[in-house]
PDB file of C-alpha atoms in Angstrom:
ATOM      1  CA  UNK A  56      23.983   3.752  -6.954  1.00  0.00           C
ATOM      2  CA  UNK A  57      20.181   2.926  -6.657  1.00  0.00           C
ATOM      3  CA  UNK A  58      17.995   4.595  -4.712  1.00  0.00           C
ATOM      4  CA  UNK A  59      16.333   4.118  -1.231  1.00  0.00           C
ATOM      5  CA  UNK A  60      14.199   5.605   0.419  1.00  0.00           C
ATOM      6  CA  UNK A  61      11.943   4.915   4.031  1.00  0.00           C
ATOM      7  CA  UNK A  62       9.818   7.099   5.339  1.00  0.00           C
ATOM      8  CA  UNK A  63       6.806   6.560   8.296  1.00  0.00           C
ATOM      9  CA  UNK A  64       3.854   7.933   9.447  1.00  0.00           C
ATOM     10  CA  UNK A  65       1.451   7.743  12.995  1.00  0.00           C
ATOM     11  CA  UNK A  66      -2.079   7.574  12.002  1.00  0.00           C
ATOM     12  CA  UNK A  67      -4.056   7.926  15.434  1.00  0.00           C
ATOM     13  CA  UNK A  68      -6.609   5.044  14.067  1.00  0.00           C
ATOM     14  CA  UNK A  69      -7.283   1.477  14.219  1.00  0.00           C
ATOM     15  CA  UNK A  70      -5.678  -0.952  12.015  1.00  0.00           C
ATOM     16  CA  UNK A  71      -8.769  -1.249  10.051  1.00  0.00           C
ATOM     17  CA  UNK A  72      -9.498   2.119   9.263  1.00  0.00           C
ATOM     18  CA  UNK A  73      -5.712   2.776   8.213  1.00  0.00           C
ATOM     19  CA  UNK A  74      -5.832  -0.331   6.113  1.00  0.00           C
ATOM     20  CA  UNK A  75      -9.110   0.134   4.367  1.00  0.00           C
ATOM     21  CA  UNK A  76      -8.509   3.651   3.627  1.00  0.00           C
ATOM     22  CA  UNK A  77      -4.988   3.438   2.218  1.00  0.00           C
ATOM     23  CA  UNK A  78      -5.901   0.361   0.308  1.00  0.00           C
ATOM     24  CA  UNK A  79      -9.058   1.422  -1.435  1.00  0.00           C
ATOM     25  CA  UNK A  80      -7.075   2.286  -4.504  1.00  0.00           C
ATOM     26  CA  UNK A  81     -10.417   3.691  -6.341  1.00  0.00           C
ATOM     27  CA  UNK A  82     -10.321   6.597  -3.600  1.00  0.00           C
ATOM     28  CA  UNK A  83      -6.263   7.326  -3.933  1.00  0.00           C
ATOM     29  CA  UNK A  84      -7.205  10.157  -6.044  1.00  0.00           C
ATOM     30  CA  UNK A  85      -9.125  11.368  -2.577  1.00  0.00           C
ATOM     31  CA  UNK A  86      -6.869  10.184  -0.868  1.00  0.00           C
ATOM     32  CA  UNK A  87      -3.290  11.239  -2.381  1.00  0.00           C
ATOM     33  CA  UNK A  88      -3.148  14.960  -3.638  1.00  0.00           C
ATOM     34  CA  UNK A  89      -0.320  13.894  -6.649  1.00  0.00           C
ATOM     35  CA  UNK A  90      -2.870  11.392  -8.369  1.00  0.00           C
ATOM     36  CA  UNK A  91      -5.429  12.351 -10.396  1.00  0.00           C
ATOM     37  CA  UNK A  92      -7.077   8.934 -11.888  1.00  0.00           C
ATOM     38  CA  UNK A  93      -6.468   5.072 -10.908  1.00  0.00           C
ATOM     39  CA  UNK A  94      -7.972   2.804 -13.481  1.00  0.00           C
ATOM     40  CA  UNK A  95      -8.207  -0.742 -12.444  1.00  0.00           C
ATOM     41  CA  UNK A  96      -7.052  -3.304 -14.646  1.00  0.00           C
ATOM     42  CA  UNK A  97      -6.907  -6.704 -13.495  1.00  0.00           C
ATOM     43  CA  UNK A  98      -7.508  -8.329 -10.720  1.00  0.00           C
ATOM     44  CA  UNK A  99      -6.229 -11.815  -9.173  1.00  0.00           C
ATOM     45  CA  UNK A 100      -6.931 -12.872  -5.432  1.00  0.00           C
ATOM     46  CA  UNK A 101      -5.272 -10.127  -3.374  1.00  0.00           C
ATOM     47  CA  UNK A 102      -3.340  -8.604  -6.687  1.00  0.00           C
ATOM     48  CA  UNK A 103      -4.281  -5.631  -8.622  1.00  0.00           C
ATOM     49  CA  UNK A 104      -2.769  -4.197 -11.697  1.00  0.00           C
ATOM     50  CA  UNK A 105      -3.901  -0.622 -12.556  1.00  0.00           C
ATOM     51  CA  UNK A 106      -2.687   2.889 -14.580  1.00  0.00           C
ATOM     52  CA  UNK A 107      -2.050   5.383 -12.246  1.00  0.00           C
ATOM     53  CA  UNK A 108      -1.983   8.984 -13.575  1.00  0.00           C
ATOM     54  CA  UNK A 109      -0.897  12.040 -11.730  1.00  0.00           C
ATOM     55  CA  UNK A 110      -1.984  15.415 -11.967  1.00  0.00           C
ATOM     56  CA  UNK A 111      -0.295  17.676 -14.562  1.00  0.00           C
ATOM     57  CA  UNK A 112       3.776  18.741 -13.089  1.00  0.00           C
ATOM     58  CA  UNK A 113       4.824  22.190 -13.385  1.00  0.00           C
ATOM     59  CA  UNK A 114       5.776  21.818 -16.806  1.00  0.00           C
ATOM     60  CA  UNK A 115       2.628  20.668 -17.317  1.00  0.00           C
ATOM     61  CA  UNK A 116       3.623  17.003 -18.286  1.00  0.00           C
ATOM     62  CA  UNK A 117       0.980  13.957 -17.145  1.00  0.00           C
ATOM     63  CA  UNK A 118       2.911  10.893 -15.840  1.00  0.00           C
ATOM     64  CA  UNK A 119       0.979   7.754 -16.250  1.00  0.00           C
ATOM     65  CA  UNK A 120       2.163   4.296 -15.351  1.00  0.00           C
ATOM     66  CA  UNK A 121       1.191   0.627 -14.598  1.00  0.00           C
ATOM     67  CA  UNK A 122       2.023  -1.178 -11.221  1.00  0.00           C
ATOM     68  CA  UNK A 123       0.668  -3.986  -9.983  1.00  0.00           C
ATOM     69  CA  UNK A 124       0.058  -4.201  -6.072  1.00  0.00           C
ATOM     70  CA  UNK A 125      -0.077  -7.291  -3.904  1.00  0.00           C
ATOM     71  CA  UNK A 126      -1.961  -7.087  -0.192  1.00  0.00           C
ATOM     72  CA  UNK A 127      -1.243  -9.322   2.588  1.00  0.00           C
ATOM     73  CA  UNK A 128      -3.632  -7.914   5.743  1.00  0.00           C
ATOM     74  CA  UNK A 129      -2.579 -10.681   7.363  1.00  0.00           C
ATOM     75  CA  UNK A 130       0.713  -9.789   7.633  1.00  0.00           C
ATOM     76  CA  UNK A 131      -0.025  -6.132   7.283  1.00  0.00           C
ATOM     77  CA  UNK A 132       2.059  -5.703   4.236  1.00  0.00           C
ATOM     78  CA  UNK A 133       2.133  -4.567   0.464  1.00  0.00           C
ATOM     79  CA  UNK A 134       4.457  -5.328  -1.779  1.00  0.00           C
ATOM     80  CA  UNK A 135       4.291  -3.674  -5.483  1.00  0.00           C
ATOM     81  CA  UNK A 136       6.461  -2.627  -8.463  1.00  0.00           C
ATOM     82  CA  UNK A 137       5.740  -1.095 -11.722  1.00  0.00           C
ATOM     83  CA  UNK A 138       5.426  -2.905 -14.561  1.00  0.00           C
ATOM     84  CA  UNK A 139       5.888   0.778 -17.002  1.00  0.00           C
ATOM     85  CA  UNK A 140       8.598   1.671 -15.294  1.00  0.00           C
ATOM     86  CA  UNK A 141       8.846   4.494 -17.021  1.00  0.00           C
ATOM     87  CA  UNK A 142      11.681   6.563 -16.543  1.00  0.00           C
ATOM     88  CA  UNK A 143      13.470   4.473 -13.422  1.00  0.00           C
ATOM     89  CA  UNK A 144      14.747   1.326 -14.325  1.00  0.00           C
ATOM     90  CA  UNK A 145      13.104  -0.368 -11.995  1.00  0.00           C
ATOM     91  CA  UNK A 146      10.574   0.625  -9.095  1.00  0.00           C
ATOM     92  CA  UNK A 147       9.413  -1.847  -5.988  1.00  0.00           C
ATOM     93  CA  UNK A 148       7.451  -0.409  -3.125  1.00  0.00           C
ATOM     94  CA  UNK A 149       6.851  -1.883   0.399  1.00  0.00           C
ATOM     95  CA  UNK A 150       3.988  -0.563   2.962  1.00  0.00           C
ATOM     96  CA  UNK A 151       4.086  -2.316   6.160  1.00  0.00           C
ATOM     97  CA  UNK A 152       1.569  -1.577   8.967  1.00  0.00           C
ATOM     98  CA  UNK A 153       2.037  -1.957  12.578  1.00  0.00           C
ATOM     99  CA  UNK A 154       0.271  -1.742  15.808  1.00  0.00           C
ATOM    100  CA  UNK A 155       2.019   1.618  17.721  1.00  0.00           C
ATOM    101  CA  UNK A 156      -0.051   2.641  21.216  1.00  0.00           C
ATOM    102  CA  UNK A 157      -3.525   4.094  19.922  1.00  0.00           C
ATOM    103  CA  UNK A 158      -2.765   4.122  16.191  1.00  0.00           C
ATOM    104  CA  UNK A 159      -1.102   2.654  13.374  1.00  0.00           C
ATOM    105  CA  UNK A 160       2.228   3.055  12.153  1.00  0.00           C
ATOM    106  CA  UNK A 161       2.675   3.275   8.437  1.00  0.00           C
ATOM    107  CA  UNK A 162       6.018   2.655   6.783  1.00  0.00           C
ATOM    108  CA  UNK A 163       7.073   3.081   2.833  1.00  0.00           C
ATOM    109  CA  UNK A 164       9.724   1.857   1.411  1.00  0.00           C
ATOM    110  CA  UNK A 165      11.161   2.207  -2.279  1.00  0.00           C
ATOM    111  CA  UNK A 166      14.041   0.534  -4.074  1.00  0.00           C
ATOM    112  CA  UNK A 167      14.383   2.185  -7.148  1.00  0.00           C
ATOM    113  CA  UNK A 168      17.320   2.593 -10.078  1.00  0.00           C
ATOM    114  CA  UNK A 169      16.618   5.823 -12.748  1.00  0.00           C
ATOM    115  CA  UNK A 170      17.470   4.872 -16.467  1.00  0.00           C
ATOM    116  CA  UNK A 171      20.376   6.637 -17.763  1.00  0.00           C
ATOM    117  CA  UNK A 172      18.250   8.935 -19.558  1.00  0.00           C
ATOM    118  CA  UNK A 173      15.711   9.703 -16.864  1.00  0.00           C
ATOM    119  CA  UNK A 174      15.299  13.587 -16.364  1.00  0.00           C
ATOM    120  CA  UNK A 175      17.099  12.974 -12.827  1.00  0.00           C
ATOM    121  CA  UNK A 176      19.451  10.420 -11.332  1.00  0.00           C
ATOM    122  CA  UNK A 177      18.873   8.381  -8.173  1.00  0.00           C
ATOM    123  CA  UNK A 178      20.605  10.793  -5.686  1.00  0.00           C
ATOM    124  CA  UNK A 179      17.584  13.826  -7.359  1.00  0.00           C
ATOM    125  CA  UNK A 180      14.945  10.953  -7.382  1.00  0.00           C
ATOM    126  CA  UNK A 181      15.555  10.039  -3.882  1.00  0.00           C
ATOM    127  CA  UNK A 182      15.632  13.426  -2.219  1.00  0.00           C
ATOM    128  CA  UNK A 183      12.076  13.940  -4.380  1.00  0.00           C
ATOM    129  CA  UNK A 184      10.824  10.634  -3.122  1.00  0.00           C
ATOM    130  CA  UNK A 185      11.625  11.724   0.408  1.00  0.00           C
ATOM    131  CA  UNK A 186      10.379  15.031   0.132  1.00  0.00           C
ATOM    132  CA  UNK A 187       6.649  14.164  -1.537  1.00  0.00           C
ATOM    133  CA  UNK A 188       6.241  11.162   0.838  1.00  0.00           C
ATOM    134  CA  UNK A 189       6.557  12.997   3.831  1.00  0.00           C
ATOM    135  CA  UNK A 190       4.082  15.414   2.170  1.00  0.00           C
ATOM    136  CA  UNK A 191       1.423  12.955   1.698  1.00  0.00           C
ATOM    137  CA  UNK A 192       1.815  10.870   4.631  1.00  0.00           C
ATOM    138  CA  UNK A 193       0.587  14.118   6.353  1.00  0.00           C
ATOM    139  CA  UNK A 194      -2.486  14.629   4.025  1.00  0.00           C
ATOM    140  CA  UNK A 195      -3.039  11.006   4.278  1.00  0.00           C
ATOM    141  CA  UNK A 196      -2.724  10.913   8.835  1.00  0.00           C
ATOM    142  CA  UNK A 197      -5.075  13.602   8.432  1.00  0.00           C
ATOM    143  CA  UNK A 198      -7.566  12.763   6.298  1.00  0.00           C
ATOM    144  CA  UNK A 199      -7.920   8.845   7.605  1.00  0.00           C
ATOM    145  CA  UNK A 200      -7.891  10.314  11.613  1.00  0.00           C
ATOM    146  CA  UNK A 201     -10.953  12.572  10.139  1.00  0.00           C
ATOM    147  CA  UNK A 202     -12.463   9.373   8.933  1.00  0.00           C
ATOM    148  CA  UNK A 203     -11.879   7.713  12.624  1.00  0.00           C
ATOM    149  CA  UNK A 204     -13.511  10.287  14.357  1.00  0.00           C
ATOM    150  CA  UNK A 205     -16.585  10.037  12.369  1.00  0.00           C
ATOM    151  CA  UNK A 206     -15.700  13.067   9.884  1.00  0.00           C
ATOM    152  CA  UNK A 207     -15.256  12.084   6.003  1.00  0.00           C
ATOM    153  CA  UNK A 208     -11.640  12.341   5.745  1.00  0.00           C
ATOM    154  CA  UNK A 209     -11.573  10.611   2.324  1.00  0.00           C
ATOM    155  CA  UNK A 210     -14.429  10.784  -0.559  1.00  0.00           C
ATOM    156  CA  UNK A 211     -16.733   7.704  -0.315  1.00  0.00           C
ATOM    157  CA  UNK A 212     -15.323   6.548   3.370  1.00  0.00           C
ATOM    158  CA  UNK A 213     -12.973   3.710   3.439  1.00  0.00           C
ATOM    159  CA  UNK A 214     -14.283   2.049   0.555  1.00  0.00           C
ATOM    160  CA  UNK A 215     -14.906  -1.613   2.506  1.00  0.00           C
ATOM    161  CA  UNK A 216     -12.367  -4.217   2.722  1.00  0.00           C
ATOM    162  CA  UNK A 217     -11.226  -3.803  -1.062  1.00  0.00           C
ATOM    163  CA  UNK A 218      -7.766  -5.294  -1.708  1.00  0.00           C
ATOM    164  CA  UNK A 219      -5.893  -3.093  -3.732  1.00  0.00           C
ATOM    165  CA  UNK A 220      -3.096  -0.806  -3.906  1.00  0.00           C
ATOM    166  CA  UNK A 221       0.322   1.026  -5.001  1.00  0.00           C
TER     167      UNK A 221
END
């Protein structure tokens, strides 16, 4: 069965701040602990198609992959899939943004099927998924309500209104 998985976050900040900062895909390697280069590839209006490469796993393996991100601030929504997807099947993200007292709540949510001959199936994927996202929603509440208070909770500030993302 494929996987799902949804997973939120509060982010005491304004909707601009949480935007900017979690769509300034030149920063996510600031921004995200997993990642450690995003290399842009194309861009087209409010999509962006980049490699993403993660820091070396415990094995000491480097996952790399192309996705291609689309950015609605309008309706405070992304919606993205990878186009290597690698050892899944298929992969298709969705970040949705909304207002929530004196902050922002963030919300991720993958669709995903593993490939038969994946290192884990969809039931392993998913718990990972769940477990890592929860991980760096944290890093990522903290380190944009630094940048809201005036502190330099990600390298290079929110990097402007650049449209880009997972």
């Amino acid at each position: 069965m494929p996987g799902h998985t949804q997973n939120s976050v509060f982010i005491a900040a304004p909707f601009d701040v949480v935007w900017d900062a979690t769509n300034d895909l030149e920063n996510w390697p600031d921004l995200f602990t997993e990642y450690a280069s995003v290399e842009v590839l194309e861009r087209a209006g409010d999509t962006v198609r980049f490699r993403l490469t993660m820091h070396p796993d415990e094995n000491g393996r480097i996952w790399s992959w192309v996705s291609q991100r689309t950015v609605d601030r309008g309706l405070r929504e992304v919606r993205a899939h990878r186009v290597e997807p690698g050892p899944f099947q298929y992969m298709n993200i969705y970040w949705s943004y909304e207002d929530a007292g004196d902050g922002v709540r963030m919300t991720w949510v993958q669709d995903f099927a593993m490939r038969p001959d994946a290192p884990v199936d969809d039931e392993a994927m998913t718990a990972r998924i769940n477990d890592n996202s929860v991980i760096q929603m944290e890093v990522i509440r903290d380190k944009v309500e630094k940048l809201a208070a005036g502190g330099v909770g990600v390298a290079g500030g929110a990097g402007g209104a650049r449209d880009a993302g997972a």
